Coordinates of C-alpha atoms and ligand atoms in Angstrom, one line a residue:
S1 CA 0.0 0.0 0.0
T2 CA 1.0 3.6 -0.4
F3 CA 1.4 3.9 3.4
D4 CA 3.8 1.0 3.6
K5 CA 5.7 2.1 0.5
H6 CA 6.3 5.5 2.1
R7 CA 6.3 4.5 5.7
S8 CA 9.5 6.4 6.4
V9 CA 7.9 9.7 5.3
F10 CA 4.8 9.2 7.5
E11 CA 6.9 8.0 10.5
A12 CA 9.3 10.9 10.3
L13 CA 6.3 13.3 10.6
G14 CA 4.6 11.3 13.4
L15 CA 1.7 10.0 11.3
D16 CA 0.0 6.6 11.5
K17 CA -2.1 4.7 9.1
T18 CA -5.2 5.1 11.3
N19 CA -6.2 7.2 14.3
N20 CA -4.5 10.4 13.3
K21 CA -6.0 13.0 15.5
G22 CA -7.1 16.0 13.5
V23 CA -7.6 18.5 16.2
F24 CA -4.9 20.3 18.2
D25 CA -5.7 22.9 20.9
G26 CA -2.6 22.2 23.0
E27 CA -3.7 18.5 23.1
W28 CA -4.3 16.2 20.2
K29 CA -7.9 15.0 19.9
G30 CA -10.8 14.8 17.5
S31 CA -14.5 13.9 17.9
G32 CA -15.7 14.2 14.3
E33 CA -16.0 12.0 11.3
I34 CA -13.1 9.7 10.2
V35 CA -11.9 10.9 6.9
P36 CA -9.6 9.0 4.5
S37 CA -6.7 10.7 2.8
Y38 CA -6.3 9.5 -0.8
N39 CA -3.3 9.4 -3.0
P40 CA -4.4 11.0 -6.3
V41 CA -1.9 8.9 -8.2
N42 CA -4.0 5.7 -7.7
N43 CA -6.9 6.8 -5.5
E44 CA -5.8 4.5 -2.7
I45 CA -6.5 5.4 0.9
M46 CA -3.1 6.3 2.5
A47 CA -4.2 7.0 6.0
E48 CA -7.2 8.1 8.1
V49 CA -7.8 11.2 10.1
I50 CA -10.3 11.7 13.0
T51 CA -11.5 15.2 12.1
G52 CA -13.0 17.9 14.3
T53 CA -16.4 19.3 14.9
P54 CA -17.8 22.8 15.7
D55 CA -17.6 21.8 19.4
D56 CA -13.9 21.1 19.0
L57 CA -13.6 24.5 17.3
N58 CA -15.3 26.2 20.2
T59 CA -12.8 24.8 22.7
A60 CA -9.9 25.7 20.4
F61 CA -11.1 29.3 20.2
E62 CA -10.9 29.4 24.1
K63 CA -7.5 27.8 24.2
V64 CA -6.0 30.1 21.6
A65 CA -7.3 33.2 23.4
E66 CA -5.7 32.1 26.6
A67 CA -2.4 31.5 24.8
Q68 CA -2.5 34.8 23.0
K69 CA -2.7 36.7 26.2
I70 CA 0.8 35.4 27.0
W71 CA 2.1 35.7 23.5
R72 CA 1.1 39.3 22.9
E73 CA 3.1 40.4 25.9
L74 CA 6.3 38.9 24.4
P75 CA 8.3 41.7 22.7
A76 CA 8.2 41.3 18.9
P77 CA 12.0 40.6 18.6
K78 CA 11.6 37.8 21.2
R79 CA 8.7 36.4 19.1
G80 CA 11.1 36.6 16.2
H81 CA 13.4 34.1 18.0
V82 CA 10.5 31.6 18.2
M83 CA 9.9 32.1 14.5
L84 CA 13.6 31.2 13.9
T85 CA 13.1 27.9 15.8
M86 CA 10.0 27.2 13.7
R87 CA 12.1 27.9 10.6
N88 CA 14.9 25.6 11.7
A89 CA 12.4 22.8 12.5
L90 CA 10.9 23.2 9.0
V91 CA 14.4 23.1 7.4
E92 CA 15.0 19.8 9.2
N93 CA 11.7 18.4 7.9
L94 CA 11.9 19.9 4.4
Q95 CA 12.3 16.5 2.6
P96 CA 9.6 14.4 4.4
L97 CA 7.1 17.3 4.5
G98 CA 7.7 18.1 0.8
K99 CA 7.2 14.5 0.0
L100 CA 3.9 14.3 2.0
V101 CA 2.6 17.3 0.0
S102 CA 3.3 15.4 -3.2
L103 CA 1.6 12.3 -1.8
E104 CA -1.5 13.9 -0.5
M105 CA -2.0 16.9 -2.9
G106 CA -0.3 15.4 -6.0
K107 CA 2.1 18.1 -7.1
I108 CA 5.6 17.1 -8.2
L109 CA 8.3 16.8 -5.5
P110 CA 10.3 20.0 -6.4
E111 CA 7.0 21.9 -6.0
G112 CA 6.1 20.1 -2.8
I113 CA 9.5 21.0 -1.4
G114 CA 9.2 24.5 -2.9
E115 CA 6.0 25.0 -0.9
V116 CA 7.7 24.2 2.4
Q117 CA 10.5 26.5 1.4
E118 CA 8.0 29.3 1.1
Y119 CA 7.0 28.8 4.7
I120 CA 10.7 28.8 5.6
D121 CA 11.2 32.1 3.7
I122 CA 8.2 33.8 5.3
L123 CA 9.4 32.9 8.7
E124 CA 12.8 34.5 7.9
Y125 CA 10.8 37.5 6.6
A126 CA 8.8 37.6 9.9
L127 CA 12.1 37.5 11.9
G128 CA 13.2 40.6 10.0
L129 CA 9.8 42.2 10.5
S130 CA 10.1 41.6 14.3
R131 CA 12.7 44.5 14.4
T132 CA 11.3 46.7 11.6
M133 CA 7.5 46.9 12.0
Q134 CA 7.0 50.6 12.5
G135 CA 4.2 53.0 13.1
A136 CA 4.1 56.6 12.0
I137 CA 4.8 59.7 14.2
I138 CA 2.5 62.4 12.9
P139 CA 2.9 66.2 13.4
S140 CA 0.2 67.4 15.7
E141 CA -1.5 70.8 15.0
R142 CA -1.7 71.5 18.8
P143 CA 1.2 72.7 20.9
G144 CA 2.6 70.3 23.5
H145 CA 0.9 67.3 21.8
A146 CA 2.4 64.2 20.3
M147 CA 0.5 62.0 17.7
L148 CA 1.5 58.5 16.8
E149 CA 0.2 55.2 15.5
T150 CA 0.3 51.9 17.3
W151 CA -0.2 48.5 15.7
N152 CA -1.4 46.0 18.2
P153 CA -2.5 42.4 17.5
L154 CA -6.1 41.7 16.7
G155 CA -6.3 38.5 18.8
T156 CA -7.1 35.3 17.0
I157 CA -6.7 34.9 13.2
G158 CA -9.0 32.2 11.7
I159 CA -7.3 30.6 8.6
I160 CA -9.3 28.6 6.1
S161 CA -7.1 27.2 3.3
A162 CA -7.5 25.5 -0.1
F163 CA -6.2 22.1 -1.1
N164 CA -3.7 23.3 -3.7
F165 CA -1.2 24.9 -1.3
P166 CA -1.6 22.9 1.8
V167 CA 1.5 24.3 3.5
A168 CA 2.3 27.7 2.0
V169 CA -1.1 29.4 2.5
Y170 CA -1.1 28.5 6.2
G171 CA 2.6 29.4 6.4
W172 CA 2.1 32.9 5.0
N173 CA -0.8 33.6 7.4
C174 CA 0.7 31.9 10.4
A175 CA 4.1 33.7 10.2
I176 CA 2.6 37.2 9.8
A177 CA -0.2 36.6 12.4
L178 CA 2.3 35.4 15.0
I179 CA 4.9 38.0 14.5
T180 CA 2.3 40.7 15.0
G181 CA 1.3 39.0 18.3
N182 CA -1.8 37.0 17.3
G183 CA -2.8 33.4 17.7
T184 CA -4.1 31.2 14.9
I185 CA -6.8 28.6 14.3
W186 CA -6.4 26.7 11.0
K187 CA -9.2 24.8 9.1
P188 CA -7.4 23.2 6.2
A189 CA -9.0 21.6 3.1
P190 CA -10.5 18.3 4.2
T191 CA -8.5 16.4 1.5
T192 CA -5.1 17.6 2.8
S193 CA -5.6 16.9 6.5
L194 CA -2.4 14.8 6.9
V195 CA -0.2 17.7 5.8
S196 CA -1.9 20.1 8.3
I197 CA -1.3 17.7 11.2
A198 CA 2.4 17.3 10.3
V199 CA 2.8 21.1 10.0
T200 CA 1.0 21.8 13.3
R201 CA 3.2 19.2 15.1
I202 CA 6.4 20.9 13.9
I203 CA 5.2 24.4 14.9
A204 CA 3.9 23.1 18.3
K205 CA 7.3 21.7 19.1
A206 CA 9.0 25.0 18.3
L207 CA 6.6 26.8 20.7
K208 CA 7.2 24.2 23.4
D209 CA 11.0 24.6 23.0
H210 CA 10.5 28.3 24.0
D211 CA 8.0 27.4 26.9
M212 CA 5.2 29.1 25.0
P213 CA 1.7 27.6 25.1
T214 CA 1.4 25.3 22.1
S215 CA -2.3 26.0 21.8
L216 CA -1.3 29.4 20.2
C217 CA -1.4 27.6 16.8
A218 CA -4.6 25.5 16.9
L219 CA -5.8 23.1 14.2
V220 CA -9.3 21.9 13.6
T221 CA -9.6 19.7 10.5
G222 CA -13.0 19.1 9.0
G223 CA -15.4 20.1 6.3
T224 CA -17.9 22.8 5.6
D225 CA -19.6 22.7 9.0
V226 CA -16.3 23.5 10.8
G227 CA -15.5 26.2 8.2
Q228 CA -18.9 27.8 8.5
S229 CA -18.7 27.8 12.3
M230 CA -15.4 29.6 12.1
V231 CA -16.6 32.2 9.7
Q232 CA -19.6 33.0 11.9
D233 CA -17.6 33.2 15.1
D234 CA -16.8 36.7 16.3
R235 CA -13.7 35.4 18.1
A236 CA -12.1 35.0 14.6
H237 CA -11.0 38.7 14.6
L238 CA -9.6 38.3 11.1
L239 CA -10.9 35.6 8.9
S240 CA -8.3 34.8 6.3
F241 CA -10.0 32.7 3.6
T242 CA -8.2 31.1 0.6
G243 CA -10.4 29.2 -1.8
S244 CA -13.0 29.5 -4.6
T245 CA -14.8 32.8 -5.5
E246 CA -18.1 31.0 -4.9
V247 CA -17.4 30.1 -1.3
G248 CA -15.4 33.3 -0.7
R249 CA -18.5 35.4 -1.7
Q250 CA -20.5 33.7 1.1
V251 CA -17.6 34.0 3.6
G252 CA -17.2 37.7 2.9
K253 CA -20.8 38.4 3.5
V254 CA -21.0 36.5 6.8
V255 CA -17.9 38.1 8.2
Q256 CA -19.1 41.6 7.1
G257 CA -22.5 40.8 8.8
R258 CA -20.7 40.6 12.2
F259 CA -18.4 43.5 11.3
G260 CA -15.4 41.2 11.4
K261 CA -12.3 41.7 9.2
S262 CA -11.8 39.3 6.3
L263 CA -8.9 38.7 4.0
L264 CA -10.1 37.0 0.8
E265 CA -7.7 35.2 -1.6
L266 CA -10.1 33.8 -4.3
G267 CA -10.0 32.4 -7.8
G268 CA -7.9 33.8 -10.7
N269 CA -8.3 33.8 -14.5
N270 CA -4.8 34.9 -15.3
A271 CA -3.5 35.9 -18.7
I272 CA -0.1 36.2 -20.4
I273 CA 0.1 38.7 -23.3
V274 CA 2.8 38.0 -25.9
T275 CA 3.8 40.9 -28.1
D276 CA 5.7 40.6 -31.4
D277 CA 8.7 42.4 -30.0
C278 CA 9.5 39.9 -27.2
D279 CA 11.9 37.0 -26.8
L280 CA 9.6 34.2 -27.9
D281 CA 11.9 31.5 -26.5
L282 CA 11.7 33.0 -23.1
A283 CA 8.0 33.5 -23.4
A284 CA 7.4 29.9 -24.5
R285 CA 9.4 28.5 -21.5
A286 CA 7.5 30.8 -19.1
I287 CA 4.1 29.8 -20.5
L288 CA 4.8 26.1 -20.3
F289 CA 5.7 26.4 -16.5
A290 CA 2.7 28.7 -15.8
A291 CA 0.1 26.7 -17.7
V292 CA 1.2 23.1 -17.0
G293 CA 3.0 23.4 -13.6
T294 CA 1.0 22.0 -10.6
A295 CA -1.2 20.4 -13.3
G296 CA -2.9 23.8 -13.7
Q297 CA -3.9 23.9 -10.0
R298 CA -2.4 27.1 -8.9
C299 CA -4.5 30.2 -8.3
T300 CA -1.9 32.0 -10.5
T301 CA -1.8 29.3 -13.3
T302 CA -2.0 30.9 -16.7
R303 CA -5.4 30.2 -18.2
R304 CA -5.5 32.6 -21.1
L305 CA -2.8 33.3 -23.7
I306 CA -3.3 36.5 -25.6
V307 CA -0.9 36.6 -28.6
Q308 CA -0.2 39.3 -31.2
E309 CA -1.5 37.9 -34.5
S310 CA 1.8 38.0 -36.4
V311 CA 3.6 35.7 -33.9
Y312 CA 0.7 33.4 -33.0
D313 CA 1.6 30.5 -35.3
T314 CA 5.3 30.5 -34.5
L315 CA 4.6 30.6 -30.7
V316 CA 1.9 28.0 -30.8
E317 CA 4.0 25.6 -32.9
R318 CA 6.8 25.9 -30.3
L319 CA 4.3 25.3 -27.4
K320 CA 2.8 22.3 -29.1
K321 CA 6.2 20.7 -29.3
A322 CA 6.9 21.5 -25.7
Y323 CA 3.5 20.2 -24.5
K324 CA 4.1 16.9 -26.3
Q325 CA 7.4 16.5 -24.3
V326 CA 5.8 17.1 -20.9
K327 CA 6.0 13.9 -18.9
V328 CA 2.7 13.2 -17.0
G329 CA 3.0 10.7 -14.2
D330 CA 3.7 10.0 -10.5
P331 CA 4.8 13.3 -9.0
L332 CA 7.5 11.5 -7.0
D333 CA 9.2 10.2 -10.2
E334 CA 12.2 11.9 -11.7
G335 CA 11.5 13.9 -14.8
V336 CA 7.7 14.1 -14.3
L337 CA 6.5 17.7 -14.8
C338 CA 2.7 17.1 -14.5
G339 CA 1.2 15.1 -11.7
P340 CA -2.4 14.1 -11.3
L341 CA -5.4 16.3 -10.6
H342 CA -6.2 16.4 -6.9
T343 CA -9.6 14.7 -7.1
K344 CA -11.9 12.7 -9.5
Q345 CA -14.2 15.7 -9.5
A346 CA -11.4 17.8 -11.1
V347 CA -11.2 15.2 -13.9
E348 CA -14.9 15.7 -14.5
A349 CA -14.4 19.5 -14.5
Y350 CA -11.7 19.0 -17.1
K351 CA -14.0 17.0 -19.4
K352 CA -16.8 19.5 -19.0
A353 CA -14.6 22.5 -19.8
L354 CA -13.4 20.9 -23.0
E355 CA -17.0 20.0 -24.0
Q356 CA -17.9 23.6 -23.6
V357 CA -15.0 24.8 -25.7
K358 CA -16.2 22.6 -28.5
A359 CA -19.9 23.6 -28.0
E360 CA -18.9 27.3 -28.3
G361 CA -17.0 26.7 -31.5
G362 CA -13.5 26.5 -30.0
E363 CA -10.9 24.0 -31.0
I364 CA -8.5 21.7 -29.0
I365 CA -5.0 22.2 -30.5
T366 CA -3.1 19.8 -28.3
G367 CA -4.0 17.3 -25.5
G368 CA -7.6 17.0 -24.5
R369 CA -7.7 13.5 -23.2
V370 CA -8.3 11.9 -19.8
I371 CA -5.6 9.2 -19.3
D372 CA -7.8 6.2 -18.5
D373 CA -5.5 3.5 -19.8
G374 CA -2.0 2.2 -19.1
P375 CA -0.2 2.4 -15.8
L376 CA -1.8 5.7 -14.9
K377 CA -5.4 4.6 -15.3
H378 CA -6.3 4.4 -11.6
G379 CA -5.2 8.0 -10.9
N380 CA -6.7 11.4 -11.8
F381 CA -4.4 12.0 -14.8
V382 CA -5.2 14.2 -17.8
E383 CA -3.2 15.5 -20.7
P384 CA -2.2 19.2 -20.5
T385 CA -4.3 21.0 -23.1
M386 CA -4.3 24.0 -25.3
T387 CA -7.3 25.4 -27.1
R388 CA -7.9 28.0 -29.7
V389 CA -10.8 30.3 -28.7
R390 CA -12.2 33.8 -29.1
P391 CA -12.0 36.1 -26.2
D392 CA -15.8 36.7 -26.2
M393 CA -16.6 33.0 -25.5
K394 CA -18.2 32.2 -22.1
I395 CA -15.7 29.4 -21.3
V396 CA -12.9 32.0 -21.1
Q397 CA -14.7 33.9 -18.3
H398 CA -14.5 31.1 -15.8
E399 CA -11.7 29.5 -13.8
A400 CA -11.5 25.8 -14.5
F401 CA -8.9 24.6 -12.0
V402 CA -7.3 22.2 -14.5
P403 CA -4.4 22.3 -17.0
I404 CA -6.3 24.0 -20.0
L405 CA -4.7 27.0 -21.7
H406 CA -7.1 29.0 -23.9
T407 CA -5.2 30.8 -26.7
M408 CA -6.4 33.8 -28.7
T409 CA -5.0 36.6 -30.9
Y410 CA -5.0 40.4 -30.8
K411 CA -3.9 43.2 -33.1
T412 CA -3.2 46.3 -30.9
L413 CA -1.9 46.7 -27.3
D414 CA -5.1 48.4 -26.2
E415 CA -7.1 45.4 -27.4
A416 CA -4.8 43.0 -25.6
I417 CA -5.1 44.9 -22.3
A418 CA -8.9 45.1 -22.7
I419 CA -9.0 41.3 -23.2
N420 CA -6.8 40.8 -20.1
N421 CA -9.1 43.1 -18.0
N422 CA -12.4 41.9 -19.4
V423 CA -12.9 39.0 -16.9
K424 CA -14.4 39.2 -13.4
Q425 CA -11.2 37.9 -11.7
G426 CA -8.2 40.0 -11.1
L427 CA -5.3 38.0 -9.6
S428 CA -2.2 37.8 -11.9
S429 CA -1.2 39.0 -15.3
S430 CA 2.0 39.1 -17.4
I431 CA 3.2 40.7 -20.6
F432 CA 6.2 39.7 -22.7
T433 CA 7.8 42.6 -24.4
S434 CA 11.1 44.5 -25.0
N435 CA 9.4 47.8 -25.5
P436 CA 9.7 50.2 -22.5
S437 CA 6.6 52.2 -23.5
T438 CA 4.6 49.0 -23.5
I439 CA 5.9 48.1 -20.1
F440 CA 5.0 51.4 -18.5
K441 CA 1.6 51.4 -20.1
W442 CA 1.0 47.9 -18.8
I443 CA 1.9 48.9 -15.2
G444 CA 0.1 52.2 -15.3
P445 CA -3.5 53.4 -14.9
S446 CA -4.6 52.2 -18.3
G447 CA -2.8 48.9 -17.9
S448 CA -3.5 45.6 -16.2
D449 CA -6.2 45.7 -13.5
C450 CA -4.8 42.8 -11.5
G451 CA -3.1 42.6 -8.1
I452 CA 0.0 41.0 -9.7
I453 CA 1.4 42.7 -12.8
N454 CA 4.4 41.0 -14.3
V455 CA 6.8 41.7 -17.2
N456 CA 8.8 39.0 -18.9
I457 CA 8.0 36.5 -16.1
P458 CA 5.0 34.2 -15.9
T459 CA 1.8 34.8 -13.9
N460 CA 2.8 32.2 -11.2
G461 CA 5.7 31.8 -8.8
A462 CA 5.4 34.9 -6.7
E463 CA 8.1 35.9 -4.1
I464 CA 7.1 36.3 -0.5
G465 CA 8.5 39.8 -0.2
G466 CA 5.7 41.4 -2.2
A467 CA 2.0 41.7 -1.2
F468 CA 0.1 38.8 -2.8
G469 CA -3.5 38.9 -3.9
G470 CA -5.9 40.2 -6.5
E471 CA -8.7 42.6 -7.3
K472 CA -12.4 42.2 -8.3
E473 CA -13.7 38.6 -7.7
T474 CA -10.3 37.5 -6.5
G475 CA -11.4 39.2 -3.3
G476 CA -9.1 42.2 -2.8
G477 CA -7.0 40.7 0.1
R478 CA -3.2 41.0 0.3
E479 CA -1.0 38.5 2.1
S480 CA 2.6 37.8 2.6
G481 CA 5.1 40.7 2.2
S482 CA 5.1 44.5 1.8
D483 CA 2.8 46.0 4.4
S484 CA 0.3 43.1 4.5
W485 CA 1.2 42.6 8.2
K486 CA -1.0 45.7 9.0
Q487 CA -4.1 43.7 8.2
Y488 CA -3.4 41.4 11.2
C489 CA -3.3 44.4 13.5
R490 CA -5.6 47.0 14.9
R491 CA -4.4 50.5 14.3
G492 CA -4.4 53.0 17.1
T493 CA -4.2 56.7 16.5
C494 CA -2.8 58.1 19.8
T495 CA -2.7 61.7 20.7
I496 CA -0.8 62.5 23.9
N497 CA -1.1 65.9 25.5
Y498 CA 1.9 66.9 27.6
S499 CA 1.3 70.7 27.6
G500 CA -0.8 71.0 30.7
A501 CA -3.3 73.2 28.7
L502 CA -6.2 72.0 26.6
P503 CA -6.0 73.5 23.1
L504 CA -8.7 71.9 20.9
A505 CA -8.3 70.7 17.3
Q506 CA -9.7 72.9 14.4
G507 CA -9.1 75.9 16.7
I508 CA -12.4 75.3 18.5
N509 CA -12.9 77.4 21.6
F510 CA -15.5 75.6 23.9
G511 CA -16.8 77.5 26.8
Ligands
NAD601 P1 -13.0 25.7 -1.9 O1 -13.6 27.1 -2.0 O2 -13.8 24.6 -2.4 O3 -12.5 25.4 -0.4 C1 -11.6 26.2 0.3 C2 -11.8 26.0 1.8 O4 -13.1 26.4 2.2 C3 -11.7 24.5 2.2 O5 -11.0 24.4 3.4 C4 -13.2 24.1 2.4 O6 -13.4 23.1 3.3 C5 -13.7 25.4 3.0 N1 -15.2 25.7 2.8 C6 -16.0 25.2 1.9 N2 -17.3 25.7 2.0 C7 -17.2 26.5 3.1 C8 -18.1 27.4 3.7 N3 -19.4 27.5 3.3 N4 -17.7 28.2 4.7 C9 -16.5 28.1 5.2 N5 -15.5 27.3 4.6 C10 -15.9 26.5 3.6 O7 -11.6 25.8 -2.8 P2 -10.6 24.6 -3.2 O8 -11.1 23.8 -4.2 O9 -10.0 24.0 -2.0 O10 -9.4 25.5 -3.8 C11 -9.3 26.0 -5.1 C12 -9.7 27.4 -5.3 O11 -8.9 28.2 -4.4 C13 -9.4 28.0 -6.6 O12 -10.5 28.8 -7.0 C14 -8.2 28.8 -6.5 O13 -8.0 29.8 -7.4 C15 -8.3 29.3 -5.1 N6 -7.1 29.7 -4.5 C16 -6.8 31.1 -4.4 C17 -5.6 31.5 -3.9 C18 -5.2 32.9 -3.8 O14 -4.3 33.2 -3.1 N7 -6.0 33.8 -4.5 C19 -4.6 30.5 -3.5 C20 -4.9 29.2 -3.6 C21 -6.2 28.8 -4.1

């Protein structure tokens, strides 16, 4: 079985075949459903997790709040030392944890490891932040007054994450939440529970090494019931949600209804524009990685390719050749670039999307087949696919979370930018060009309307140092670097009168 074959990975991370407890609030427990974890390579059950319930969540909220009272009093640079221990613990576990991501989510090993590396990177970033997070000192209009801003923790950050980045999404939120003095409760995707248990174990040990309460970083695995309870609970001072636009729309409304704060990281429909003055070789390599990598299951995957008419045929010929050479297979095998889709439902979504392409008069130019024969037949494997469509087709408006790249042509730069912007999502976008005026137009007010605006690099593969997120139906949230940390804080505007008199603002004379 998969468990026996990879026993050393599971054992290194403290996981068993059965009875893995899926709730942590300082103690490991679980009173919910027993949920199997499948390997998408063959749909075999690898191990089982005893998940949590809304009751477990309730206790976890209490435990996190107690722990946070201690944590918030620890000076930020001291918190930074704890983050350093977490970082070192993840470095030690980089290989087995990266492998577990491949086994449970299905992405290729370098990407599984890369995702753990992102968590390591953001912990280093948080250590830096611990000595550089600063508030403003503002000139007061009144004599003998000082005005300044304070950034204090919100309390508890609820984190609901998607299946496709089972480590990094939590990592980004956890690192910034902790360094700003908050506690966290994590509800991962139900299909990646094993990874979340392994991560929580590693983090808890680091907290323990510093004599900090381990319940500061709680975990409640489970499904929609646990997710909905967390969203409704006003003890989740910030609700950071990563997932589909459909669910995110409901989450945003519920959190707004209780005047909580939310951070929404939702679906994308990312495009690359290829101009006739760019390096086509570079563009082709970038497109292949962005459209086929992670089997098309990144929020930043390139889904639309907008090519200047005169270079379309040359580029597409090159891409077709490259697509044919992509090895599809077991994500742990050397040389494989495209692993399976995460679930059987995703295979159905792939089929449906291709049927719609045909129904709307589009054409499949390479790929297009579910791999249901040969050694891969028991897994969720599909051929990476390119289509030829028109930008006004309905299929191009939606995010199918599978490796399908829709290609189309344009004549003028204005037209290309309009096509890029003419979808409801606004996550990531790229242009390939060597023309400086094209570059500055693209990043300016009449350019891309996305949160991520790239030049001569693909839509995916963001660095942690920048703010990550998107506009419109992508939800508007920003995570990770730049000043994203401020969202995990309450801002205080403080005016201190040291004059002994009481001059009023706006020159008001009262009585
Ligand atoms: P999903 O929306 O189905 O599930 C996301 C999470 O929400 C899961 O943990 C799920 O259990 C939970 N959930 C489901 N219904 C809920 C409800 N009513 N209330 C509260 N929680 C609920 O998404 P998915 O299939 O796991 O992930 C794929 C999607 O995530 C894609 O659309 C992708 O673009 C998006 N995504 C976005 C980003 C980003 O940063 N913008 C990153 C990764 C993934």
